[in-house]
Short mmCIF file of C-alpha atoms in Angstrom, two decimals:
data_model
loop_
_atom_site.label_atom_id
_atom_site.label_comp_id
_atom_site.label_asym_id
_atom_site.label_seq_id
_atom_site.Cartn_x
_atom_site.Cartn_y
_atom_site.Cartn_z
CA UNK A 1 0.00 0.00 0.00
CA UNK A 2 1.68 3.43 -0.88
CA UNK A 3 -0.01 6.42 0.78
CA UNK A 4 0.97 9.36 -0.10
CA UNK A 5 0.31 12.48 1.80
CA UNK A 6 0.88 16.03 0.09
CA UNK A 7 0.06 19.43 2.22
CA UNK A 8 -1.95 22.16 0.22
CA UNK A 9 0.06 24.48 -1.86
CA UNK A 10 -0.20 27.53 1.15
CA UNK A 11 1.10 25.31 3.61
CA UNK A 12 5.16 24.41 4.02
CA UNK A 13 4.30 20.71 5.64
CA UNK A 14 4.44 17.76 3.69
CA UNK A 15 4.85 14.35 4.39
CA UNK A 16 5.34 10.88 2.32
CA UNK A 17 3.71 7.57 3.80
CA UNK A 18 4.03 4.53 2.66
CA UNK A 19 3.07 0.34 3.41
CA UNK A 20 3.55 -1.81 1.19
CA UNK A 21 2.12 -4.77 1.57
CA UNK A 22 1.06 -6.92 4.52
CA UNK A 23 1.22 -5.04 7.90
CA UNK A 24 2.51 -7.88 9.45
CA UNK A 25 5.58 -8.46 8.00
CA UNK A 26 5.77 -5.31 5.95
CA UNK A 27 7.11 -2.19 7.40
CA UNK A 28 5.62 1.36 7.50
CA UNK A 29 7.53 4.22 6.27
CA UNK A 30 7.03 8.39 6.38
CA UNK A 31 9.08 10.75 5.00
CA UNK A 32 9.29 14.40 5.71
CA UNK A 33 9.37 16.08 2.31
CA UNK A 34 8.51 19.53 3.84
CA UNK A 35 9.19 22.23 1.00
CA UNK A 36 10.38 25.18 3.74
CA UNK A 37 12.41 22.86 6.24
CA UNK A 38 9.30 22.55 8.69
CA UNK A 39 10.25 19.56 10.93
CA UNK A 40 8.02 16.32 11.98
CA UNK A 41 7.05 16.54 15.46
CA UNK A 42 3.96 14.28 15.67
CA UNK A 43 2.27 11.36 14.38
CA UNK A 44 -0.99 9.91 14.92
CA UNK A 45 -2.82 7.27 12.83
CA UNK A 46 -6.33 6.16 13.67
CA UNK A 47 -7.47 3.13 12.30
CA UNK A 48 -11.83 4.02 14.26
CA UNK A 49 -14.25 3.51 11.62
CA UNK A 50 -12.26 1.10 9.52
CA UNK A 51 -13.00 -2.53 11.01
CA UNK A 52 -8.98 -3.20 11.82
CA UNK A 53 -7.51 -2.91 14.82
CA UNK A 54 -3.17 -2.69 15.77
CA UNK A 55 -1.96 -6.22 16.98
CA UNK A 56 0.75 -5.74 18.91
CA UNK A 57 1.24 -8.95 20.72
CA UNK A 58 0.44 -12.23 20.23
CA UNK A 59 -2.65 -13.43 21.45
CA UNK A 60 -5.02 -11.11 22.99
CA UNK A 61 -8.43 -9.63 21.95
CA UNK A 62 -10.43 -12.14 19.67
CA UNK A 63 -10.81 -11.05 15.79
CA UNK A 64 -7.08 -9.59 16.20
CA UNK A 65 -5.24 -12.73 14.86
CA UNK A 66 -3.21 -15.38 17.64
CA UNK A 67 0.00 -13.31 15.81
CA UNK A 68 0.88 -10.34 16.13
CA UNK A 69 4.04 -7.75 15.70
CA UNK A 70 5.07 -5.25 18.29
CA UNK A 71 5.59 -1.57 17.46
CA UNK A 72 9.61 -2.11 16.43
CA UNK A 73 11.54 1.00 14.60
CA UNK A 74 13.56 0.46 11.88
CA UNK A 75 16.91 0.70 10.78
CA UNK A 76 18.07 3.14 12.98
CA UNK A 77 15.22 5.56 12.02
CA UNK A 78 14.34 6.20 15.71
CA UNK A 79 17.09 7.65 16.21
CA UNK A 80 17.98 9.90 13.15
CA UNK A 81 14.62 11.38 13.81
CA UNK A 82 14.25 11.82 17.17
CA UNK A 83 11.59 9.37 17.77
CA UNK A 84 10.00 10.16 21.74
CA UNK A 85 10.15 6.40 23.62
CA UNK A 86 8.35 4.99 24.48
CA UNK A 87 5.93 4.39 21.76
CA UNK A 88 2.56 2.73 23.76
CA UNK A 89 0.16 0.33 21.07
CA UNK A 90 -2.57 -0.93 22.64
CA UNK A 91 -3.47 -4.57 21.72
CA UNK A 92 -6.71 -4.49 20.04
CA UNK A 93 -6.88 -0.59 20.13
CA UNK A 94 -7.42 1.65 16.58
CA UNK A 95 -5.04 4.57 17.60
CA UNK A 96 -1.68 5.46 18.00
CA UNK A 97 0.77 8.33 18.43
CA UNK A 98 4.23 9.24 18.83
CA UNK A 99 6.26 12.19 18.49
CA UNK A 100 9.94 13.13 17.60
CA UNK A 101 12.48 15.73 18.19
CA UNK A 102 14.62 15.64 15.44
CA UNK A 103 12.88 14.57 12.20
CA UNK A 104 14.16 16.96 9.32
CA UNK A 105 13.36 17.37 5.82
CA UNK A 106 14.44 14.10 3.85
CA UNK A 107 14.08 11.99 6.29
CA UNK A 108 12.47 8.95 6.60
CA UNK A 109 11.18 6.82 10.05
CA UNK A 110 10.23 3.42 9.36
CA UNK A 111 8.47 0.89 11.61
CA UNK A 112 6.67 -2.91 11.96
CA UNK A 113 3.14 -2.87 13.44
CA UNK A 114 0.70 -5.40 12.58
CA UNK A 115 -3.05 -4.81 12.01
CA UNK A 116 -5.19 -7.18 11.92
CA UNK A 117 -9.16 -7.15 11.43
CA UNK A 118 -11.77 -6.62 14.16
CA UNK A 119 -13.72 -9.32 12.86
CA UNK A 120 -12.82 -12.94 14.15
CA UNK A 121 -14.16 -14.55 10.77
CA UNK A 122 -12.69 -12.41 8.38
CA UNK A 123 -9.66 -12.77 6.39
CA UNK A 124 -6.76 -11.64 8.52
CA UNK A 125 -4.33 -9.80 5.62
CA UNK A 126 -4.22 -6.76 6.23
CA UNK A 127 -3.27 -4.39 3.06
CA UNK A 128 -3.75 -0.96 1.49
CA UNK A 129 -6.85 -1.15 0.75
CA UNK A 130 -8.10 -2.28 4.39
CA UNK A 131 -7.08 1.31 5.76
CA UNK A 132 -9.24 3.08 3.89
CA UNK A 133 -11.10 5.38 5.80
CA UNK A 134 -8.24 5.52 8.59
CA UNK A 135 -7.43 8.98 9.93
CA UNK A 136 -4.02 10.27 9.77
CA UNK A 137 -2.43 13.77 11.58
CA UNK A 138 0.80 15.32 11.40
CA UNK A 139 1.97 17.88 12.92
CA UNK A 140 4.99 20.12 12.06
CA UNK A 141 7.29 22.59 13.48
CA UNK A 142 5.50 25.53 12.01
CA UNK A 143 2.59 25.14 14.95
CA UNK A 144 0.21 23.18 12.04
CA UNK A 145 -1.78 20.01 12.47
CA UNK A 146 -2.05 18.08 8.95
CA UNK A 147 -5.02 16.28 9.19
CA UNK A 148 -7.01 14.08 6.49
CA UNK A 149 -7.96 10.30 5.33
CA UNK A 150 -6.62 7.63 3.68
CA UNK A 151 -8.86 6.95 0.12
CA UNK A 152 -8.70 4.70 -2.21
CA UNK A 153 -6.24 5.03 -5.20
CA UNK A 154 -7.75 4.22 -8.72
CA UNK A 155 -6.81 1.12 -10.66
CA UNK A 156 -5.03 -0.03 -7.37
CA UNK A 157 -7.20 -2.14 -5.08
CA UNK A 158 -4.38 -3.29 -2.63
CA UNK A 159 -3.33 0.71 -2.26
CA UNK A 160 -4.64 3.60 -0.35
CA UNK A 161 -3.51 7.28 -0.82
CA UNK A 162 -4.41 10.33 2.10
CA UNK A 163 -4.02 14.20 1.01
CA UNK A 164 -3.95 16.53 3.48
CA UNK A 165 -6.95 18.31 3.72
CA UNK A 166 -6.88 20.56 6.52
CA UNK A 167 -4.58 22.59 8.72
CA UNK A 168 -5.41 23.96 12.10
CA UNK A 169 -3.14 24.92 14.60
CA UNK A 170 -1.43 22.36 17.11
CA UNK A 171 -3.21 21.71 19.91
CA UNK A 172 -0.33 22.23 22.93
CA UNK A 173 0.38 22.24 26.02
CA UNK A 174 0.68 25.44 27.57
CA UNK A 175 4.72 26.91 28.07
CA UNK A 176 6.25 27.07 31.42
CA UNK A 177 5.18 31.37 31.91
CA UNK A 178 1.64 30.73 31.24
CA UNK A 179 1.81 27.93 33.99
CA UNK A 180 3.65 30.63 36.25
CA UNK A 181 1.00 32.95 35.56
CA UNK A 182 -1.92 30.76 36.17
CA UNK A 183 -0.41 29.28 39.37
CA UNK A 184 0.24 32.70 40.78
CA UNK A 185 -3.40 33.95 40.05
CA UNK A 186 -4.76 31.61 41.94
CA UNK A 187 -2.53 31.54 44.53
CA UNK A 188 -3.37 35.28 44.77
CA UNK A 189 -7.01 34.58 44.40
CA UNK A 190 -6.78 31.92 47.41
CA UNK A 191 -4.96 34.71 49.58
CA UNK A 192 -8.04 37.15 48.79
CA UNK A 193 -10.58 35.04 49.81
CA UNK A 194 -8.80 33.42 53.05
CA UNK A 195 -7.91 37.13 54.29
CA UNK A 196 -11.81 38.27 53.22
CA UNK A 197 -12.87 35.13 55.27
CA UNK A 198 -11.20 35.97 58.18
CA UNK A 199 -12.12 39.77 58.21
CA UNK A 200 -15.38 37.78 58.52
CA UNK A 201 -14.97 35.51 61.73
#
């Protein structure tokens, strides 16, 4: 399955994703092909909607296959790119993230992760096509969130393609001054009332 993920032509992120083949034995591969050096700093691939499920271990929830392959980087990639440990896929669940410090333009992360389908009875290959539907977001060093779907890809039933439809900003924590701020508000707030409650008494 090649999925390929391009940003609108306003927006500097872009990213390349690609599986080819069975998820079990086949890995998955992005590459940052951001055209105004924006950084990868997060991930996130939810499979909701789509009748698979991630199968990291072996065993586990039925319709998830008795097999199953564990969330393993490749290569080395984890480490050109920064990748955040640890990455947590839970058996049987549809979503998973993970985030990175150092993933530049032209570089790729690849990783194993098997998905297998929900359904106990049905057929449990897992290609392209089966994602379809699955919700992808990417977010870059420019404050964006890349969000869209994976679709089908004409004349190619085992592939699935996702275009980045939409960018909104990065939803974040807040930095280290806000948190002062906030903390000594109500800290000041708390003195107020406790010295109006004992004008009170």
């Amino acid at each position: 399955m090649t999925v390929s993920i391009a940003a609108p032509a306003q927006a500097d992120g872009n990213l390349f994703f690609l599986i080819d083949g069975d998820t079990f034995t086949q890995p998955f591969s992005i590459t940052n092909n951001s055209t105004a050096g924006e950084s990868v700093l997060g991930f996130g691939f939810n499979l909701a909607g789509t009748g698979v499920v991630f199968d990291p271990v072996d065993g586990g929830p039925p319709g998830n296959g008795t097999l199953g392959t564990p969330f393993t980087p490749q290569g080395g990639t984890d480490v050109t790119t920064g990748l955040v440990n640890p990455v947590s896929v839970i058996d049987g669940s549809t979503f998973f993230s993970m985030n990175f410090t150092n993933f530049g333009v032209g570089e790729t992360f690849s990783w194993l992760l098997d998905v297998d389908q929900a359904d106990p009875f049905a057929t449990p290959t897992v290609l392209g096509s089966d994602l379809i539907g699955a919700l992808v977001y990417v977010d870059f060093s420019n404050g964006l969130r890349g969000s869209g779907l994976i679709q089908a890809v004409a004349g190619n039933d085992d592939a699935g393609q996702l275009v980045i439809t939409t960018f909104t900003p990065t939803p974040g924590i807040p930095e280290p001054s806000t948190w002062a701020v906030m903390i000594l508000g109500f800290g000041l707030a708390g003195a107020a009332l406790r010295r109006r409650t004992s004008q009170f008494a």
